[in-house]
PDB file of C-alpha atoms in Angstrom:
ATOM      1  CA  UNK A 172      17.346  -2.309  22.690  1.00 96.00           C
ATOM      2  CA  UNK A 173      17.468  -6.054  23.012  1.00 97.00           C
ATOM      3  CA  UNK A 174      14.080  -7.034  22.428  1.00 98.00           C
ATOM      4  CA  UNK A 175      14.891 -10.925  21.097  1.00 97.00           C
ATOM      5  CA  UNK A 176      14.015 -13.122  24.124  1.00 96.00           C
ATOM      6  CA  UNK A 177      10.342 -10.912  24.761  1.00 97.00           C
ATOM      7  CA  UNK A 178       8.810 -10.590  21.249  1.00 98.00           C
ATOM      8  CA  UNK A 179       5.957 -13.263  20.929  1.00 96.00           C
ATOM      9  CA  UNK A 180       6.896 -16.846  19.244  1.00 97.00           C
ATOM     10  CA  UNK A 181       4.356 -18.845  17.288  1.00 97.00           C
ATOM     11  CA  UNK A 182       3.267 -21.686  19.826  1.00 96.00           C
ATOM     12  CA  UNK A 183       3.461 -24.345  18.001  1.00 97.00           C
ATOM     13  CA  UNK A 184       5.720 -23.793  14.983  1.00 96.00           C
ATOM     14  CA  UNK A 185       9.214 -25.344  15.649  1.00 97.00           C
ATOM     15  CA  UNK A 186      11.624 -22.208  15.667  1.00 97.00           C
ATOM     16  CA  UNK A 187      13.916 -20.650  13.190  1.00 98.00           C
ATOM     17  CA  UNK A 188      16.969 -22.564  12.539  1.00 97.00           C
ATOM     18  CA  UNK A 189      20.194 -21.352  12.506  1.00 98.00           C
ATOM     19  CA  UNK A 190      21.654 -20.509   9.188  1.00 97.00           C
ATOM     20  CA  UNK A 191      24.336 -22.440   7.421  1.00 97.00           C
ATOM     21  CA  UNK A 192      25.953 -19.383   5.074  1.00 97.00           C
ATOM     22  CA  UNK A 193      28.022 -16.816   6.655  1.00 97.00           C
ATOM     23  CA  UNK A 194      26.541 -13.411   6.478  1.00 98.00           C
ATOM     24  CA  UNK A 195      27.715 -11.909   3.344  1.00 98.00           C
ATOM     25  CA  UNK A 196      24.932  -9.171   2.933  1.00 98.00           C
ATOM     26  CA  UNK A 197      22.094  -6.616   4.832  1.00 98.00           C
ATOM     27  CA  UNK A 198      19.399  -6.555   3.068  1.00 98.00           C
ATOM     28  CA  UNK A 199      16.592  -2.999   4.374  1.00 98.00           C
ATOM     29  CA  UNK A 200      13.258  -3.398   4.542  1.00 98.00           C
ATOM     30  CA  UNK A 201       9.901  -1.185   5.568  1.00 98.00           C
ATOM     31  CA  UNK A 202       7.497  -2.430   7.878  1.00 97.00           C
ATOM     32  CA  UNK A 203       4.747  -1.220   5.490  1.00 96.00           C
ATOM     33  CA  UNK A 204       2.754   0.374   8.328  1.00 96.00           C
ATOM     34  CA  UNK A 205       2.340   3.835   9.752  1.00 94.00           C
ATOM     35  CA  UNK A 206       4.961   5.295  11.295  1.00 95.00           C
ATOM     36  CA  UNK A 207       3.864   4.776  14.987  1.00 95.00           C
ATOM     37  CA  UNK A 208       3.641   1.063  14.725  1.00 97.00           C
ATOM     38  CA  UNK A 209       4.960  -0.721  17.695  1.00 97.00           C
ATOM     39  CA  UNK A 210       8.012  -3.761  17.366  1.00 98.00           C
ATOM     40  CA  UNK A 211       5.555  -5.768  19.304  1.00 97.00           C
ATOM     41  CA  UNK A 212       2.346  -5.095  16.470  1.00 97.00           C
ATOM     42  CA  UNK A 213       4.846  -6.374  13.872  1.00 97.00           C
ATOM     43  CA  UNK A 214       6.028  -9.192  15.719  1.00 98.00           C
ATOM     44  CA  UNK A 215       2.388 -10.124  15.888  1.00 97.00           C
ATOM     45  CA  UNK A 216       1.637 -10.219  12.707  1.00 96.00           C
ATOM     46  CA  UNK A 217       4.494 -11.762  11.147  1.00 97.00           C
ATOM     47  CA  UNK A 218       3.810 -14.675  14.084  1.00 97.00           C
ATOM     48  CA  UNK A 219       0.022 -14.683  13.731  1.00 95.00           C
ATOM     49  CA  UNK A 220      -0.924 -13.382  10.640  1.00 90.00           C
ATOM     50  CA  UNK A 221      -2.156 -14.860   7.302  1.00 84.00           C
ATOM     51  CA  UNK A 222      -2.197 -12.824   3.843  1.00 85.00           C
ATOM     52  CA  UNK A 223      -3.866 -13.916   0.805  1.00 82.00           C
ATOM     53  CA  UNK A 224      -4.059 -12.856  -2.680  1.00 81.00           C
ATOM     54  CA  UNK A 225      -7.217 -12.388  -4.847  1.00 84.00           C
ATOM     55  CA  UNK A 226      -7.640 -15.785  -6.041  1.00 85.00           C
ATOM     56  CA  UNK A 227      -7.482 -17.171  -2.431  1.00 82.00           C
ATOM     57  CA  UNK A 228      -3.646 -18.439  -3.113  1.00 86.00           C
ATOM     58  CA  UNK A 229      -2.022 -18.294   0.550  1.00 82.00           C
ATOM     59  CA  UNK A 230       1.011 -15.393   0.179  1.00 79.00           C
ATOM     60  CA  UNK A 231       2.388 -15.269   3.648  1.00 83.00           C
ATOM     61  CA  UNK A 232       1.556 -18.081   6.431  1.00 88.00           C
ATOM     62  CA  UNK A 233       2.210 -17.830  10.282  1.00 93.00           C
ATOM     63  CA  UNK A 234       6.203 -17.469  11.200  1.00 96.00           C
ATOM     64  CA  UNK A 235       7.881 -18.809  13.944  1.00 97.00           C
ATOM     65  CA  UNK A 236       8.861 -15.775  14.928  1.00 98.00           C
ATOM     66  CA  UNK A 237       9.323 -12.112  13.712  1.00 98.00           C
ATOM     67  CA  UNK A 238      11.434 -11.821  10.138  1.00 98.00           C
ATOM     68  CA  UNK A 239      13.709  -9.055  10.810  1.00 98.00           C
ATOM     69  CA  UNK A 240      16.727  -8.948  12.450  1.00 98.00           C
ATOM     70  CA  UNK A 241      16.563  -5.204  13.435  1.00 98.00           C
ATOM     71  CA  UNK A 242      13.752  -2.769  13.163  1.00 98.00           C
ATOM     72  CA  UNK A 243      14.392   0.767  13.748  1.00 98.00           C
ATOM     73  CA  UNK A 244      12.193   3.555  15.175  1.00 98.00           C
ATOM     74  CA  UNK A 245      11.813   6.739  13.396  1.00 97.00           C
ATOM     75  CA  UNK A 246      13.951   8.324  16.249  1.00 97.00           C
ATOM     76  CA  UNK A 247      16.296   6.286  15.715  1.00 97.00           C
ATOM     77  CA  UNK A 248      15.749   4.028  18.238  1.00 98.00           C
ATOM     78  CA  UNK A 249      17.517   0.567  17.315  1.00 98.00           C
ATOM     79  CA  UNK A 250      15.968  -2.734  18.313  1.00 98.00           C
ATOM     80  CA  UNK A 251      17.723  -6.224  18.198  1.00 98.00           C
ATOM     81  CA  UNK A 252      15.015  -8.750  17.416  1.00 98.00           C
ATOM     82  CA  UNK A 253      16.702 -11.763  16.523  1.00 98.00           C
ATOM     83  CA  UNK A 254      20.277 -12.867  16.757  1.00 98.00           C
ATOM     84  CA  UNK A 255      23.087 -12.592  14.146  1.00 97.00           C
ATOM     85  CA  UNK A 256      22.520 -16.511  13.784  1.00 97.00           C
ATOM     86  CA  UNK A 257      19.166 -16.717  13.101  1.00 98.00           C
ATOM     87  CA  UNK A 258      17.805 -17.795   9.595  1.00 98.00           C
ATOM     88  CA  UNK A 259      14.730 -16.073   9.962  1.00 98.00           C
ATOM     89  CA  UNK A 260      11.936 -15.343   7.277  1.00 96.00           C
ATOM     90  CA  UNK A 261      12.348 -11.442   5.376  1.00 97.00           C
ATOM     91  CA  UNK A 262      14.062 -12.121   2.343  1.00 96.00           C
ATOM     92  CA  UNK A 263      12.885 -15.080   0.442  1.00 93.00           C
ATOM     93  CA  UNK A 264      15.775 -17.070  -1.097  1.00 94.00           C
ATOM     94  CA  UNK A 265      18.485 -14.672   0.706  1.00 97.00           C
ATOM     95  CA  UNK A 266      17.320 -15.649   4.155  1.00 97.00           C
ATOM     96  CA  UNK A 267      20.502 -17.630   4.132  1.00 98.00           C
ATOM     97  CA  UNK A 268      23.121 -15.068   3.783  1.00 98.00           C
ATOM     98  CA  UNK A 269      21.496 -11.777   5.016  1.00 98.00           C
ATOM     99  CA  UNK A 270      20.522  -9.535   8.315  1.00 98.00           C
ATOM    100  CA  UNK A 271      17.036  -8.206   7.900  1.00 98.00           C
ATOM    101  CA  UNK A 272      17.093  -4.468   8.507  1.00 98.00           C
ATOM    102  CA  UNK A 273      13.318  -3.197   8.660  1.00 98.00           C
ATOM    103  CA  UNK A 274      12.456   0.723   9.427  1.00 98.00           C
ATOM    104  CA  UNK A 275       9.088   1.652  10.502  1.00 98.00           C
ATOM    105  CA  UNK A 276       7.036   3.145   8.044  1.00 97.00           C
ATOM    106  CA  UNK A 277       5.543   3.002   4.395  1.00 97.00           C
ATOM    107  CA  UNK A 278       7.754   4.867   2.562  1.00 97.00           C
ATOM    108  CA  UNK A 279       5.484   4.880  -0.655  1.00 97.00           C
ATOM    109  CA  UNK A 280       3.745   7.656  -2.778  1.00 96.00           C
ATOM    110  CA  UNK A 281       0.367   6.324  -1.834  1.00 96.00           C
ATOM    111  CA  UNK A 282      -1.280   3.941   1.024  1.00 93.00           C
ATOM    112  CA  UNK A 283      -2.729   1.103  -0.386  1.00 89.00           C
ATOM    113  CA  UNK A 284      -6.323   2.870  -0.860  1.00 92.00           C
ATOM    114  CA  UNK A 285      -4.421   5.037  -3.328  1.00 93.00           C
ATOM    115  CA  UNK A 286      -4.520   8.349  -1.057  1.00 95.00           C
ATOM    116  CA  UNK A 287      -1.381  10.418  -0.880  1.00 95.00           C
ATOM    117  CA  UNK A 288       1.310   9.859   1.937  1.00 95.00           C
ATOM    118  CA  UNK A 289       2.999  13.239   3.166  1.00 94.00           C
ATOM    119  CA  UNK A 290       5.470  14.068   1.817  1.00 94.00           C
ATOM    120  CA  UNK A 291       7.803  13.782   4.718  1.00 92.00           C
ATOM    121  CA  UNK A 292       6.697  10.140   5.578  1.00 94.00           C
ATOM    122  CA  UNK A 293       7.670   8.980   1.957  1.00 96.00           C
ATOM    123  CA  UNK A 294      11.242   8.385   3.205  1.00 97.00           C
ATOM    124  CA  UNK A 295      13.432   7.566   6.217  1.00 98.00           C
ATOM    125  CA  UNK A 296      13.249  10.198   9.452  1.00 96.00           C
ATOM    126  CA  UNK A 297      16.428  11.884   9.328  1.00 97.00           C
ATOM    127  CA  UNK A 298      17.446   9.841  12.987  1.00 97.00           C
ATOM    128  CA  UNK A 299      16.187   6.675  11.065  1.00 98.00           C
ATOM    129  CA  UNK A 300      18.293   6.635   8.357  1.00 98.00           C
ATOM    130  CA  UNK A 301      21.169   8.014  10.063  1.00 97.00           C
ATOM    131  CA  UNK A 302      20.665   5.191  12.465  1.00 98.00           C
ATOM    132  CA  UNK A 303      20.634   2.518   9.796  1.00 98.00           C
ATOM    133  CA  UNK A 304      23.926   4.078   8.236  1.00 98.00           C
ATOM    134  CA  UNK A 305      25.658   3.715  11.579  1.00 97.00           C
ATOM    135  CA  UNK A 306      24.204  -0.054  11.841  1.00 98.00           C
ATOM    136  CA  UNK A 307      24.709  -1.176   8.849  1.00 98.00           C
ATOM    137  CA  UNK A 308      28.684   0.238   9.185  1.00 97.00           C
ATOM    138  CA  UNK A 309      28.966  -1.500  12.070  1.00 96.00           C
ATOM    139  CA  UNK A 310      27.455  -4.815  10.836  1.00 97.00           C
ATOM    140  CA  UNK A 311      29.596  -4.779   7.937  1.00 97.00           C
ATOM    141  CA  UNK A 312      32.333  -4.379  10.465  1.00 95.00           C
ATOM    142  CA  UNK A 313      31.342  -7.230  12.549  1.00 96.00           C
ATOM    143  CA  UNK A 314      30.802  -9.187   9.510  1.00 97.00           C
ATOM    144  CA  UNK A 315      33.874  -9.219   6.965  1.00 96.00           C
ATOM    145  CA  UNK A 316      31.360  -7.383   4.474  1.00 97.00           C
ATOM    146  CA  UNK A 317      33.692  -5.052   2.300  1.00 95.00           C
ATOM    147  CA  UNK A 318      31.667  -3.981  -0.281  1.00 96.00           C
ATOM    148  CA  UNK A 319      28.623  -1.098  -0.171  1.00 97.00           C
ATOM    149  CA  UNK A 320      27.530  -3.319  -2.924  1.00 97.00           C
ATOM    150  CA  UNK A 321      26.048  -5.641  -0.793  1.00 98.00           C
ATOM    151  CA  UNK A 322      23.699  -3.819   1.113  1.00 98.00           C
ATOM    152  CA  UNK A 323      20.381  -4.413  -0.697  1.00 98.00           C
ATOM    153  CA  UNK A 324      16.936  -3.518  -0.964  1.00 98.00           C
ATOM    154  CA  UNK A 325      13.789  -6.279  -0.105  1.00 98.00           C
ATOM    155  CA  UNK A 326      12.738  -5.830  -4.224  1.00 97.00           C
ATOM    156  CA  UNK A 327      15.967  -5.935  -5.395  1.00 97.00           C
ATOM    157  CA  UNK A 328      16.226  -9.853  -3.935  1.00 97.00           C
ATOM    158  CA  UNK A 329      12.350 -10.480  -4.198  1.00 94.00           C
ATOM    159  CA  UNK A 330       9.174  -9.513  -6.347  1.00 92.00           C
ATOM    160  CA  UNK A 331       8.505  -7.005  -3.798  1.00 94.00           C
ATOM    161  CA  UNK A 332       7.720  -2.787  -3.582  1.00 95.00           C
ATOM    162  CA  UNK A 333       9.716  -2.985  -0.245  1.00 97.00           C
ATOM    163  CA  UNK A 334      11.354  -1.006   0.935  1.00 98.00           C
ATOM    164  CA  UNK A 335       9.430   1.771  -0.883  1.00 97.00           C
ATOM    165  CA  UNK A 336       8.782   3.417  -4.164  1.00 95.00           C
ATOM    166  CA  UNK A 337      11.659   5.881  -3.425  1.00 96.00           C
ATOM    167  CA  UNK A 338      14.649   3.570  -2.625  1.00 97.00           C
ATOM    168  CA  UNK A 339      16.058   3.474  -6.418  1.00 97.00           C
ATOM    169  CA  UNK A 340      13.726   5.789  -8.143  1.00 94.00           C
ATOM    170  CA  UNK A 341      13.080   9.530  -6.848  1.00 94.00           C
ATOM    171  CA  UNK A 342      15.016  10.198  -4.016  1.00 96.00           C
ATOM    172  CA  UNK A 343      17.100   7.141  -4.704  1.00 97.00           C
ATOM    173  CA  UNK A 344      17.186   7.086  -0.830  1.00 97.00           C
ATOM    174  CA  UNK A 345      19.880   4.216  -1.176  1.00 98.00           C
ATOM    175  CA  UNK A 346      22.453   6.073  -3.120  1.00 97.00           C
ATOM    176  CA  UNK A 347      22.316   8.564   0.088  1.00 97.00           C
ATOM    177  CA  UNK A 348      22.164   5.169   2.379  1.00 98.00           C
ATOM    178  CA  UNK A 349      25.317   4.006   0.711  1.00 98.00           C
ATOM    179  CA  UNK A 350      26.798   7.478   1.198  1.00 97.00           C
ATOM    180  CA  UNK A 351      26.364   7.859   4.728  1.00 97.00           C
ATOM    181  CA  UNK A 352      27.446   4.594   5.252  1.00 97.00           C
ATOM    182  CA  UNK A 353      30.719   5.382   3.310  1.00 96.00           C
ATOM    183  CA  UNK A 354      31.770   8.646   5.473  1.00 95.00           C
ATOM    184  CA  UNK A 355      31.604   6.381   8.412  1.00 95.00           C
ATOM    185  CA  UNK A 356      33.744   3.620   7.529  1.00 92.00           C
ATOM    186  CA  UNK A 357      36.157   6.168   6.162  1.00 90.00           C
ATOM    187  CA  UNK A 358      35.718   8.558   9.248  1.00 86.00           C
ATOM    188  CA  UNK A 359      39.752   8.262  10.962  1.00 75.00           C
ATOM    189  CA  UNK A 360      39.090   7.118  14.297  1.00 61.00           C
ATOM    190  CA  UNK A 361      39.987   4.870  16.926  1.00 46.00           C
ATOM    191  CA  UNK A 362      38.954   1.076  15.819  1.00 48.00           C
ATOM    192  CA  UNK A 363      36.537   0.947  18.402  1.00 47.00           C
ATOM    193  CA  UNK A 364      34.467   3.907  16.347  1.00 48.00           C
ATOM    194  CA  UNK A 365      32.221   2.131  14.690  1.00 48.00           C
ATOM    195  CA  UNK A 366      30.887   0.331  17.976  1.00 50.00           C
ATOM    196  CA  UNK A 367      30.899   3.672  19.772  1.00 48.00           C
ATOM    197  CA  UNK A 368      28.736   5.355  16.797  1.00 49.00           C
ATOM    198  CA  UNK A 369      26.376   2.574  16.987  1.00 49.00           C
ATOM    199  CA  UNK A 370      25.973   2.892  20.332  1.00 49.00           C
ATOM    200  CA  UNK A 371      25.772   6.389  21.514  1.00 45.00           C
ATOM    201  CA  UNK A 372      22.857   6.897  19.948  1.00 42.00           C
TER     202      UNK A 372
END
């Protein structure tokens, strides 16, 4: 779902440039909010929203526009919300070189007022992360990126938890990212496969 030219856009921020690095890695994220958030509830926070830490010290300011490139639904719904182009803000220093791949949910032990998640919103939906695999295979595709290697967590490029206690530790959900992603871009097919995977679903 193409959801680039409707999202809200700070009003008075200029807007994201374009980057000047070819895309050479996807780096996944989670929104870090219950699982029925909308695309439109993130977009307005990461446009209108201010965080701050204890001592006062401004951690995130008002964007230009929503970081991510990509957020997907936990059914697997897929939404475009920038362009490939786009240097937009989810990665720090690797804003340059990445896509920003966010999936809806907190996929932590606890919520931040320390009670326990269930169990079965600690990680990816099944259609989520299936969805991502088939993304990501066919972003590598569009891309020139060759390796598995350099699809990345958020805290593995930043001094972040995101995207989850669980993505190298515990279920080591990206060992089974990698995986999936693997079978498809092996999977003997017609070269338009990858396309039609993302696609169809």
């Amino acid at each position: 779902v193409d959801l680039v030219d409707s999202l809200p856009k700070h009003p008075t921020l200029p807007p994201y440039q374009n980057r000047t690095a070819r895309i050479a890695r996807v780096v996944v994220h989670h929104t870090d909010t219950p699982p029925n958030f909308t695309v439109r509830q993130i977009a307005d926070y990461h446009v209108n929203g201010e965080r701050r830490d204890a001592q006062g010290n401004l951690v995130k300011a008002q964007w230009p526009g929503i970081g991510y490139h990509y957020v997907i639904l936990p059914d697997g719904t897929i939404n475009q919300t920038n362009r490939p182009e786009t240097r937009s803000y989810h990665a720090g220093n690797a804003n340059n070189d990445s896509i920003g791949v966010s999936l809806i949910g907190r996929f932590m032990r606890r919520n931040w007022n320390g009670t326990p998640i269930p169990v079965d919103q600690q990680l990816p939906a099944p259609p989520q992360l299936d969805a991502l695999a088939r993304l990501v295979a066919w972003l590598m595709k569009e891309h020139g990126i060759t390796a598995v290697t350099k699809i990345v967590g958020h805290k593995e490029v930043s001094d972040t938890s995101c995207p989850g206690d669980q993505w190298l530790d515990g279920a080591n959900w990206k060992q089974l990212l990698h995986g999936k992603i693997e079978a498809i871009r092996e999977a003997p097919a017609h070269p338009s496969y990858l396309m039609l995977m993302f696609w169809q679903h």
